[in-house]
mmCIF file of C-alpha atoms in Angstrom:
data_model
loop_
_atom_site.group_PDB
_atom_site.id
_atom_site.type_symbol
_atom_site.label_atom_id
_atom_site.label_comp_id
_atom_site.label_asym_id
_atom_site.label_seq_id
_atom_site.Cartn_x
_atom_site.Cartn_y
_atom_site.Cartn_z
ATOM 1 C CA MET A 1 6.604 -22.772 14.347
ATOM 2 C CA ASP A 2 4.164 -20.347 12.921
ATOM 3 C CA LEU A 3 4.541 -18.678 9.430
ATOM 4 C CA LEU A 4 5.271 -15.169 10.876
ATOM 5 C CA THR A 5 8.061 -16.239 13.067
ATOM 6 C CA LEU A 6 9.450 -18.091 10.332
ATOM 7 C CA LEU A 7 9.283 -14.936 8.241
ATOM 8 C CA LEU A 8 11.055 -12.821 10.867
ATOM 9 C CA GLU A 9 13.778 -15.350 11.278
ATOM 10 C CA ASN A 10 14.515 -15.789 7.653
ATOM 11 C CA LYS A 11 13.154 -19.407 7.646
ATOM 12 C CA LEU A 12 10.118 -19.169 5.790
ATOM 13 C CA GLU A 13 11.595 -20.046 2.230
ATOM 14 C CA ASP A 14 12.732 -23.665 3.361
ATOM 15 C CA SER A 15 9.494 -24.262 5.366
ATOM 16 C CA LEU A 16 6.684 -23.282 3.013
ATOM 17 C CA HIS A 17 5.263 -25.905 0.530
ATOM 18 C CA PHE A 18 2.386 -25.628 -1.870
ATOM 19 C CA PRO A 19 -0.102 -27.977 -3.711
ATOM 20 C CA PRO A 20 0.958 -29.211 -7.051
ATOM 21 C CA THR A 21 -1.727 -26.658 -8.475
ATOM 22 C CA ILE A 22 0.618 -23.960 -7.506
ATOM 23 C CA LYS A 23 4.168 -23.340 -8.897
ATOM 24 C CA SER A 24 6.151 -21.228 -6.423
ATOM 25 C CA SER A 25 9.327 -19.348 -6.651
ATOM 26 C CA TRP A 26 11.232 -17.289 -4.163
ATOM 27 C CA LEU A 27 12.414 -14.177 -6.243
ATOM 28 C CA ALA A 28 14.272 -12.612 -3.327
ATOM 29 C CA GLU A 29 13.844 -12.665 0.606
ATOM 30 C CA GLY A 30 10.337 -12.152 1.241
ATOM 31 C CA VAL A 31 9.261 -11.966 -2.289
ATOM 32 C CA LEU A 32 7.228 -15.063 -3.517
ATOM 33 C CA GLN A 33 5.828 -15.588 -7.021
ATOM 34 C CA LEU A 34 2.990 -18.097 -7.303
ATOM 35 C CA LEU A 35 1.483 -19.154 -10.544
ATOM 36 C CA PRO A 36 -1.615 -21.411 -10.972
ATOM 37 C CA GLN A 37 -1.182 -24.626 -12.830
ATOM 38 C CA ASP A 38 -3.650 -26.596 -14.825
ATOM 39 C CA LEU A 39 -6.479 -24.032 -14.817
ATOM 40 C CA PRO A 40 -9.167 -24.735 -17.390
ATOM 41 C CA GLN A 41 -8.341 -23.159 -20.766
ATOM 42 C CA GLU A 42 -11.373 -21.145 -20.751
ATOM 43 C CA LYS A 43 -10.260 -19.549 -17.246
ATOM 44 C CA LYS A 44 -8.551 -16.248 -18.065
ATOM 45 C CA THR A 45 -5.959 -15.331 -15.423
ATOM 46 C CA ASP A 46 -4.977 -11.830 -14.133
ATOM 47 C CA THR A 47 -2.112 -10.751 -12.365
ATOM 48 C CA LEU A 48 -2.091 -9.595 -8.796
ATOM 49 C CA ILE A 49 0.586 -8.057 -6.686
ATOM 50 C CA ILE A 50 -0.055 -7.818 -3.005
ATOM 51 C CA SER A 51 2.724 -6.053 -0.789
ATOM 52 C CA VAL A 52 2.886 -5.387 2.934
ATOM 53 C CA GLY A 53 5.389 -4.305 5.393
ATOM 54 C CA ILE A 54 6.889 -1.525 3.273
ATOM 55 C CA HIS A 55 7.024 0.355 6.530
ATOM 56 C CA GLY A 56 8.244 -2.154 9.152
ATOM 57 C CA ASN A 57 6.046 -1.008 11.958
ATOM 58 C CA GLU A 58 2.848 -1.465 9.960
ATOM 59 C CA THR A 59 1.973 -4.863 11.100
ATOM 60 C CA ALA A 60 -1.653 -5.897 10.669
ATOM 61 C CA PRO A 61 -1.377 -6.062 6.818
ATOM 62 C CA VAL A 62 1.607 -8.532 7.384
ATOM 63 C CA GLU A 63 -0.395 -10.621 9.624
ATOM 64 C CA ILE A 64 -3.350 -10.628 7.127
ATOM 65 C CA LEU A 65 -0.948 -11.955 4.303
ATOM 66 C CA ILE A 66 0.449 -14.431 6.428
ATOM 67 C CA GLN A 67 -3.023 -15.892 6.935
ATOM 68 C CA ILE A 68 -3.604 -15.792 3.050
ATOM 69 C CA LEU A 69 -0.293 -17.489 2.474
ATOM 70 C CA SER A 70 -0.949 -20.159 4.899
ATOM 71 C CA GLN A 71 -4.407 -20.866 3.175
ATOM 72 C CA LEU A 72 -2.790 -21.135 -0.198
ATOM 73 C CA ALA A 73 -0.308 -23.638 1.221
ATOM 74 C CA GLN A 74 -3.036 -25.787 2.893
ATOM 75 C CA GLY A 75 -5.088 -25.704 -0.256
ATOM 76 C CA SER A 76 -7.981 -24.007 1.487
ATOM 77 C CA LEU A 77 -7.900 -21.022 -0.658
ATOM 78 C CA ALA A 78 -7.623 -21.438 -4.545
ATOM 79 C CA LEU A 79 -5.282 -19.579 -6.644
ATOM 80 C CA ARG A 80 -6.905 -18.424 -9.874
ATOM 81 C CA HIS A 81 -4.292 -15.519 -10.847
ATOM 82 C CA ASN A 82 -0.560 -14.860 -11.213
ATOM 83 C CA LEU A 83 0.271 -13.688 -7.746
ATOM 84 C CA LEU A 84 3.292 -11.815 -6.297
ATOM 85 C CA LEU A 85 3.414 -11.569 -2.620
ATOM 86 C CA ILE A 86 5.836 -9.085 -1.118
ATOM 87 C CA PHE A 87 7.107 -8.574 2.429
ATOM 88 C CA GLY A 88 8.767 -5.373 2.123
ATOM 89 C CA ASN A 89 11.112 -4.061 4.625
ATOM 90 C CA LEU A 90 12.137 -7.173 6.771
ATOM 91 C CA PRO A 91 15.044 -5.615 8.708
ATOM 92 C CA ALA A 92 12.761 -2.795 9.821
ATOM 93 C CA MET A 93 9.857 -5.301 10.694
ATOM 94 C CA ARG A 94 12.478 -7.302 12.882
ATOM 95 C CA ALA A 95 13.528 -4.026 14.526
ATOM 96 C CA GLY A 96 9.881 -2.851 15.017
ATOM 97 C CA GLN A 97 10.550 0.397 13.296
ATOM 98 C CA ARG A 98 8.992 2.282 10.358
ATOM 99 C CA TYR A 99 12.448 2.186 8.617
ATOM 100 C CA LEU A 100 16.004 1.899 9.300
ATOM 101 C CA ASP A 101 17.645 4.761 7.378
ATOM 102 C CA HIS A 102 15.016 6.425 5.134
ATOM 103 C CA ASP A 103 11.483 6.062 3.952
ATOM 104 C CA LEU A 104 11.202 3.114 1.524
ATOM 105 C CA ASN A 105 7.932 4.505 0.158
ATOM 106 C CA ARG A 106 9.536 7.607 -1.285
ATOM 107 C CA MET A 107 12.225 5.685 -3.275
ATOM 108 C CA PHE A 108 10.502 3.956 -6.180
ATOM 109 C CA GLY A 109 10.527 4.800 -9.754
ATOM 110 C CA GLY A 110 14.369 5.175 -9.547
ATOM 111 C CA ARG A 111 14.040 8.013 -6.687
ATOM 112 C CA HIS A 112 16.410 5.529 -4.647
ATOM 113 C CA HIS A 113 19.281 7.211 -6.625
ATOM 114 C CA ASN A 114 18.610 10.217 -4.429
ATOM 115 C CA PHE A 115 19.222 8.639 -1.142
ATOM 116 C CA PRO A 116 22.734 7.236 0.182
ATOM 117 C CA LEU A 117 22.969 3.365 -0.265
ATOM 118 C CA GLY A 118 21.320 1.687 2.840
ATOM 119 C CA ASN A 119 18.825 -0.778 3.965
ATOM 120 C CA GLU A 120 15.743 0.986 2.100
ATOM 121 C CA SER A 121 17.504 2.200 -0.941
ATOM 122 C CA GLY A 122 19.077 -1.269 -1.519
ATOM 123 C CA ARG A 123 15.554 -2.743 -0.995
ATOM 124 C CA ALA A 124 14.035 -0.305 -3.463
ATOM 125 C CA ILE A 125 16.590 -1.494 -6.199
ATOM 126 C CA GLU A 126 15.752 -5.050 -5.612
ATOM 127 C CA LEU A 127 12.112 -4.800 -5.433
ATOM 128 C CA GLU A 128 12.010 -2.714 -8.664
ATOM 129 C CA SER A 129 14.215 -5.527 -10.241
ATOM 130 C CA VAL A 130 11.890 -8.429 -8.822
ATOM 131 C CA VAL A 131 8.728 -6.800 -10.054
ATOM 132 C CA ARG A 132 10.127 -6.354 -13.597
ATOM 133 C CA GLN A 133 11.222 -10.166 -13.368
ATOM 134 C CA PHE A 134 7.710 -10.886 -12.354
ATOM 135 C CA PHE A 135 6.037 -8.985 -15.230
ATOM 136 C CA SER A 136 8.464 -10.741 -17.799
ATOM 137 C CA GLU A 137 7.039 -14.135 -16.886
ATOM 138 C CA PRO A 138 5.433 -15.417 -20.035
ATOM 139 C CA ALA A 139 2.127 -16.168 -18.103
ATOM 140 C CA VAL A 140 2.010 -12.628 -16.638
ATOM 141 C CA MET A 141 2.719 -11.069 -20.056
ATOM 142 C CA ALA A 142 -0.292 -12.938 -21.418
ATOM 143 C CA SER A 143 -2.570 -11.656 -18.782
ATOM 144 C CA THR A 144 -4.582 -8.412 -19.665
ATOM 145 C CA ARG A 145 -5.421 -7.217 -16.191
ATOM 146 C CA HIS A 146 -2.693 -6.153 -13.577
ATOM 147 C CA ARG A 147 -3.467 -5.098 -10.117
ATOM 148 C CA HIS A 148 -1.287 -4.222 -7.029
ATOM 149 C CA LEU A 149 -2.579 -3.552 -3.712
ATOM 150 C CA ASP A 150 0.244 -2.141 -1.258
ATOM 151 C CA LEU A 151 -1.250 -2.522 2.231
ATOM 152 C CA HIS A 152 -0.380 0.029 5.114
ATOM 153 C CA THR A 153 -1.471 1.321 8.396
ATOM 154 C CA ALA A 154 -1.448 4.844 9.388
ATOM 155 C CA ILE A 155 0.677 6.534 12.270
ATOM 156 C CA ARG A 156 -2.243 8.403 13.487
ATOM 157 C CA GLY A 157 -6.036 7.985 13.965
ATOM 158 C CA SER A 158 -8.362 8.946 11.152
ATOM 159 C CA CYS A 159 -11.972 10.013 10.517
ATOM 160 C CA HIS A 160 -11.822 7.287 7.804
ATOM 161 C CA GLU A 161 -10.185 4.195 9.365
ATOM 162 C CA GLN A 162 -9.834 2.462 5.848
ATOM 163 C CA PHE A 163 -8.941 4.278 2.790
ATOM 164 C CA ALA A 164 -7.136 3.971 -0.530
ATOM 165 C CA LEU A 165 -4.819 6.360 -2.058
ATOM 166 C CA LEU A 166 -4.733 6.042 -5.897
ATOM 167 C CA PRO A 167 -1.549 7.273 -7.569
ATOM 168 C CA TYR A 168 -1.889 9.896 -10.249
ATOM 169 C CA GLN A 169 -2.393 8.567 -13.819
ATOM 170 C CA SER A 170 -3.014 10.056 -17.025
ATOM 171 C CA ARG A 171 -5.149 7.255 -18.044
ATOM 172 C CA GLY A 172 -8.485 6.657 -16.438
ATOM 173 C CA TYR A 173 -9.129 4.568 -13.426
ATOM 174 C CA ALA A 174 -10.449 1.097 -14.268
ATOM 175 C CA ALA A 175 -14.126 0.853 -13.146
ATOM 176 C CA ASP A 176 -13.936 -2.791 -12.109
ATOM 177 C CA PHE A 177 -10.873 -1.737 -9.770
ATOM 178 C CA LEU A 178 -12.909 0.974 -8.199
ATOM 179 C CA GLN A 179 -15.861 -1.130 -7.847
ATOM 180 C CA TRP A 180 -13.692 -3.767 -6.054
ATOM 181 C CA LEU A 181 -12.418 -1.030 -3.673
ATOM 182 C CA GLU A 182 -16.100 0.065 -2.957
ATOM 183 C CA GLU A 183 -17.160 -3.479 -2.322
ATOM 184 C CA SER A 184 -14.095 -4.188 0.066
ATOM 185 C CA ASP A 185 -16.063 -1.916 2.533
ATOM 186 C CA ILE A 186 -13.307 0.754 2.875
ATOM 187 C CA ASP A 187 -14.468 4.405 3.851
ATOM 188 C CA ALA A 188 -12.904 6.496 1.304
ATOM 189 C CA LEU A 189 -10.819 6.981 -1.823
ATOM 190 C CA VAL A 190 -8.161 9.691 -2.359
ATOM 191 C CA PHE A 191 -6.877 10.551 -5.863
ATOM 192 C CA HIS A 192 -3.456 11.906 -6.093
ATOM 193 C CA ASN A 193 -2.810 14.942 -8.289
ATOM 194 C CA SER A 194 0.949 14.231 -9.165
ATOM 195 C CA ALA A 195 3.305 11.352 -9.409
ATOM 196 C CA GLY A 196 5.286 10.400 -6.502
ATOM 197 C CA GLY A 197 7.882 7.705 -5.160
ATOM 198 C CA THR A 198 5.404 5.322 -3.844
ATOM 199 C CA PHE A 199 5.491 1.614 -4.556
ATOM 200 C CA SER A 200 1.894 1.835 -5.960
ATOM 201 C CA ASN A 201 2.817 4.691 -8.116
ATOM 202 C CA PHE A 202 5.787 2.609 -9.571
ATOM 203 C CA THR A 203 3.619 -0.220 -10.663
ATOM 204 C CA SER A 204 0.748 2.020 -12.157
ATOM 205 C CA GLU A 205 3.423 4.210 -13.925
ATOM 206 C CA HIS A 206 5.538 1.469 -15.343
ATOM 207 C CA PHE A 207 3.347 -1.451 -15.851
ATOM 208 C CA ASN A 208 -0.165 0.128 -16.229
ATOM 209 C CA ALA A 209 -1.367 -1.701 -13.229
ATOM 210 C CA ASP A 210 -4.501 -0.861 -11.158
ATOM 211 C CA SER A 211 -2.632 0.217 -8.050
ATOM 212 C CA CYS A 212 -3.400 1.827 -4.902
ATOM 213 C CA THR A 213 -1.918 2.213 -1.246
ATOM 214 C CA LEU A 214 -4.536 0.729 0.978
ATOM 215 C CA GLU A 215 -4.500 2.149 4.576
ATOM 216 C CA ILE A 216 -6.497 -0.154 6.790
ATOM 217 C CA GLY A 217 -6.048 1.157 10.219
ATOM 218 C CA LYS A 218 -3.579 2.259 12.741
ATOM 219 C CA ALA A 219 0.175 1.051 13.166
ATOM 220 C CA ARG A 220 0.628 -1.303 16.217
ATOM 221 C CA PRO A 221 3.253 -3.768 17.331
ATOM 222 C CA PHE A 222 3.035 -7.401 16.083
ATOM 223 C CA GLY A 223 0.387 -9.398 18.303
ATOM 224 C CA GLN A 224 -1.503 -6.306 19.395
ATOM 225 C CA ASN A 225 -3.728 -6.183 16.119
ATOM 226 C CA ASP A 226 -7.490 -6.981 16.438
ATOM 227 C CA LEU A 227 -7.770 -8.747 12.912
ATOM 228 C CA ALA A 228 -11.405 -8.955 13.125
ATOM 229 C CA ARG A 229 -11.510 -5.142 12.384
ATOM 230 C CA PHE A 230 -9.832 -6.070 8.989
ATOM 231 C CA SER A 231 -11.997 -8.870 8.122
ATOM 232 C CA ASN A 232 -13.572 -7.137 5.158
ATOM 233 C CA ILE A 233 -10.108 -6.459 3.449
ATOM 234 C CA ALA A 234 -9.021 -10.096 4.216
ATOM 235 C CA ALA A 235 -12.167 -11.455 2.705
ATOM 236 C CA ALA A 236 -11.909 -8.802 -0.295
ATOM 237 C CA LEU A 237 -8.224 -10.145 -0.795
ATOM 238 C CA GLN A 238 -9.130 -13.709 -0.691
ATOM 239 C CA ASP A 239 -11.995 -13.024 -3.285
ATOM 240 C CA LEU A 240 -9.261 -11.575 -5.594
ATOM 241 C CA VAL A 241 -6.834 -14.284 -5.135
ATOM 242 C CA ALA A 242 -9.402 -16.952 -5.794
ATOM 243 C CA GLY A 243 -11.186 -15.092 -8.699
ATOM 244 C CA LEU A 244 -14.504 -14.799 -6.885
ATOM 245 C CA PHE A 245 -17.024 -11.904 -6.505
ATOM 246 C CA SER A 246 -18.739 -12.742 -3.267
ATOM 247 C CA VAL A 247 -17.997 -9.437 -1.122
ATOM 248 C CA LYS A 248 -20.650 -6.797 -0.949
ATOM 249 C CA ARG A 249 -20.578 -3.445 0.562
ATOM 250 C CA ASN A 250 -22.291 -3.186 3.959
ATOM 251 C CA LYS A 251 -21.061 0.365 4.992
ATOM 252 C CA MET A 252 -22.292 3.965 4.113
ATOM 253 C CA ALA A 253 -21.582 5.238 0.667
ATOM 254 C CA LEU A 254 -17.812 5.605 -0.267
ATOM 255 C CA LYS A 255 -16.443 9.044 0.062
ATOM 256 C CA ARG A 256 -14.005 10.453 -2.496
ATOM 257 C CA TYR A 257 -11.420 13.128 -2.179
ATOM 258 C CA ARG A 258 -8.727 14.688 -4.562
ATOM 259 C CA VAL A 259 -5.316 16.061 -3.425
ATOM 260 C CA VAL A 260 -5.114 19.749 -4.240
ATOM 261 C CA ASP A 261 -1.786 20.734 -2.572
ATOM 262 C CA ALA A 262 1.268 18.718 -0.743
ATOM 263 C CA ILE A 263 2.817 20.657 2.302
ATOM 264 C CA ILE A 264 6.727 19.913 1.811
ATOM 265 C CA LYS A 265 9.177 20.613 4.495
ATOM 266 C CA GLN A 266 12.044 22.522 3.334
ATOM 267 C CA HIS A 267 13.645 24.122 6.404
ATOM 268 C CA ASP A 268 14.412 23.160 9.937
ATOM 269 C CA ASN A 269 11.998 26.141 11.135
ATOM 270 C CA PHE A 270 9.101 24.283 9.486
ATOM 271 C CA LYS A 271 5.981 24.165 11.906
ATOM 272 C CA LEU A 272 2.741 22.586 11.704
ATOM 273 C CA ASN A 273 0.132 24.787 13.426
ATOM 274 C CA ILE A 274 -2.279 21.764 14.474
ATOM 275 C CA PRO A 275 -2.037 19.370 17.377
ATOM 276 C CA GLU A 276 0.132 16.245 16.816
ATOM 277 C CA ASP A 277 -2.892 13.989 17.429
ATOM 278 C CA THR A 278 -4.989 15.551 14.666
ATOM 279 C CA LYS A 279 -6.831 12.904 12.679
ATOM 280 C CA ASN A 280 -6.658 12.325 8.948
ATOM 281 C CA PHE A 281 -9.346 13.940 7.118
ATOM 282 C CA THR A 282 -9.875 16.617 9.716
ATOM 283 C CA GLU A 283 -11.706 19.468 8.360
ATOM 284 C CA LEU A 284 -10.069 22.926 9.014
ATOM 285 C CA PRO A 285 -11.442 26.361 9.042
ATOM 286 C CA GLU A 286 -11.140 28.764 5.884
ATOM 287 C CA GLY A 287 -8.160 30.898 6.062
ATOM 288 C CA PHE A 288 -6.482 28.957 8.813
ATOM 289 C CA GLU A 289 -2.694 29.058 8.449
ATOM 290 C CA ILE A 290 -1.978 25.368 8.924
ATOM 291 C CA ALA A 291 1.812 25.561 8.337
ATOM 292 C CA CYS A 292 4.603 27.783 7.805
ATOM 293 C CA GLN A 293 8.268 27.826 7.154
ATOM 294 C CA GLN A 294 11.189 30.368 5.884
ATOM 295 C CA ASN A 295 9.429 32.616 3.448
ATOM 296 C CA GLN A 296 6.420 30.281 2.880
ATOM 297 C CA THR A 297 2.966 29.651 4.432
ATOM 298 C CA TRP A 298 -0.020 27.372 3.710
ATOM 299 C CA LYS A 299 -3.466 28.683 4.287
ATOM 300 C CA ILE A 300 -6.852 26.573 4.079
ATOM 301 C CA THR A 301 -8.635 27.742 1.153
ATOM 302 C CA SER A 302 -11.917 26.092 0.057
ATOM 303 C CA PRO A 303 -12.499 23.672 -1.175
ATOM 304 C CA ALA A 304 -9.050 22.156 0.042
ATOM 305 C CA ASN A 305 -10.106 22.175 3.750
ATOM 306 C CA LEU A 306 -9.090 18.694 4.806
ATOM 307 C CA ILE A 307 -5.656 17.508 6.140
ATOM 308 C CA LEU A 308 -4.233 14.136 5.367
ATOM 309 C CA PHE A 309 -1.069 12.602 6.901
ATOM 310 C CA PRO A 310 0.133 15.636 8.967
ATOM 311 C CA ASN A 311 3.609 15.171 10.227
ATOM 312 C CA ALA A 312 6.024 17.945 11.105
ATOM 313 C CA ARG A 313 8.757 15.236 12.207
ATOM 314 C CA VAL A 314 9.444 14.289 8.469
ATOM 315 C CA ALA A 315 12.919 14.846 7.016
ATOM 316 C CA ILE A 316 13.771 17.857 5.018
ATOM 317 C CA GLY A 317 12.399 17.469 1.449
ATOM 318 C CA LEU A 318 9.563 15.090 2.368
ATOM 319 C CA ARG A 319 5.657 15.597 2.564
ATOM 320 C CA ALA A 320 4.429 16.838 5.891
ATOM 321 C CA GLY A 321 0.686 16.689 4.919
ATOM 322 C CA LEU A 322 -1.737 16.591 1.842
ATOM 323 C CA LEU A 323 -4.509 19.210 1.371
ATOM 324 C CA LEU A 324 -7.662 17.234 0.253
ATOM 325 C CA ALA A 325 -10.987 18.431 -1.553
ATOM 326 C CA GLN A 326 -13.954 16.343 -1.273
ATOM 327 C CA LEU A 327 -15.612 15.124 -4.374
ATOM 328 C CA THR A 328 -19.364 15.208 -4.843
#
């Protein structure tokens, strides 16, 4: 039986075994801690978290992480760093849905208290707990560099198919992390202007991790992903796990953007004045009224003339889009 089927049937924990060079521990369902053993003393270990499936219908990252897990178990991929692998919202994965009750990626940093107890709020509590447990490991506490890559796919098409969103942080962004993102051959970086409830914001804010939400394509059901389209991301992740530096950028120069404003839906009469199939990073004309609701409108004002994640169907209180400015 393949590893993806075992994961979805909750049989992976009893079926997966690793070489003696890796110490494995399941911290919760779908959360696997892997620590390298017997590394040469001069080898410094970093700490790496890779999470997928925070939204259950975003399947390509799950399939990529399953491949990496298989390579580690077979011994064909070396482990050089403390590693936490997280398959996020398993009930939603099994149902083929983004979430069952509420959006899990709005609940971190204690924001789950603002939601009724359910599948996602309970999982947010559990994931926060296991991440804290992971960072209390002596080997992890001894490492100086922490990274967290939270892999997603987008609901809609995009002018940039692969891009990273970096959480707002008062400290600077690590140059070597930005360099890794550039070498991974993604198309764009987006820098947030305020803290949020995402998983990557949680690890950045609470553990000083170099974190990002990595959007690598469009959401499709299991079995319908062309994983060849994500070979750059898979290779870059394998490099990170193995402590290598082999990937090199082959695309045009990386574009950079910053978030200027968030469109927050607050009323039932909220309206987005753009077609539902508008792509991420679409440029809109100056003065265009992109959204309106009771006693509030949003108009395009330069330089914030690009839209990201437009979605009028979100629940009240959630983000219906981000307005971006391109950085030169």
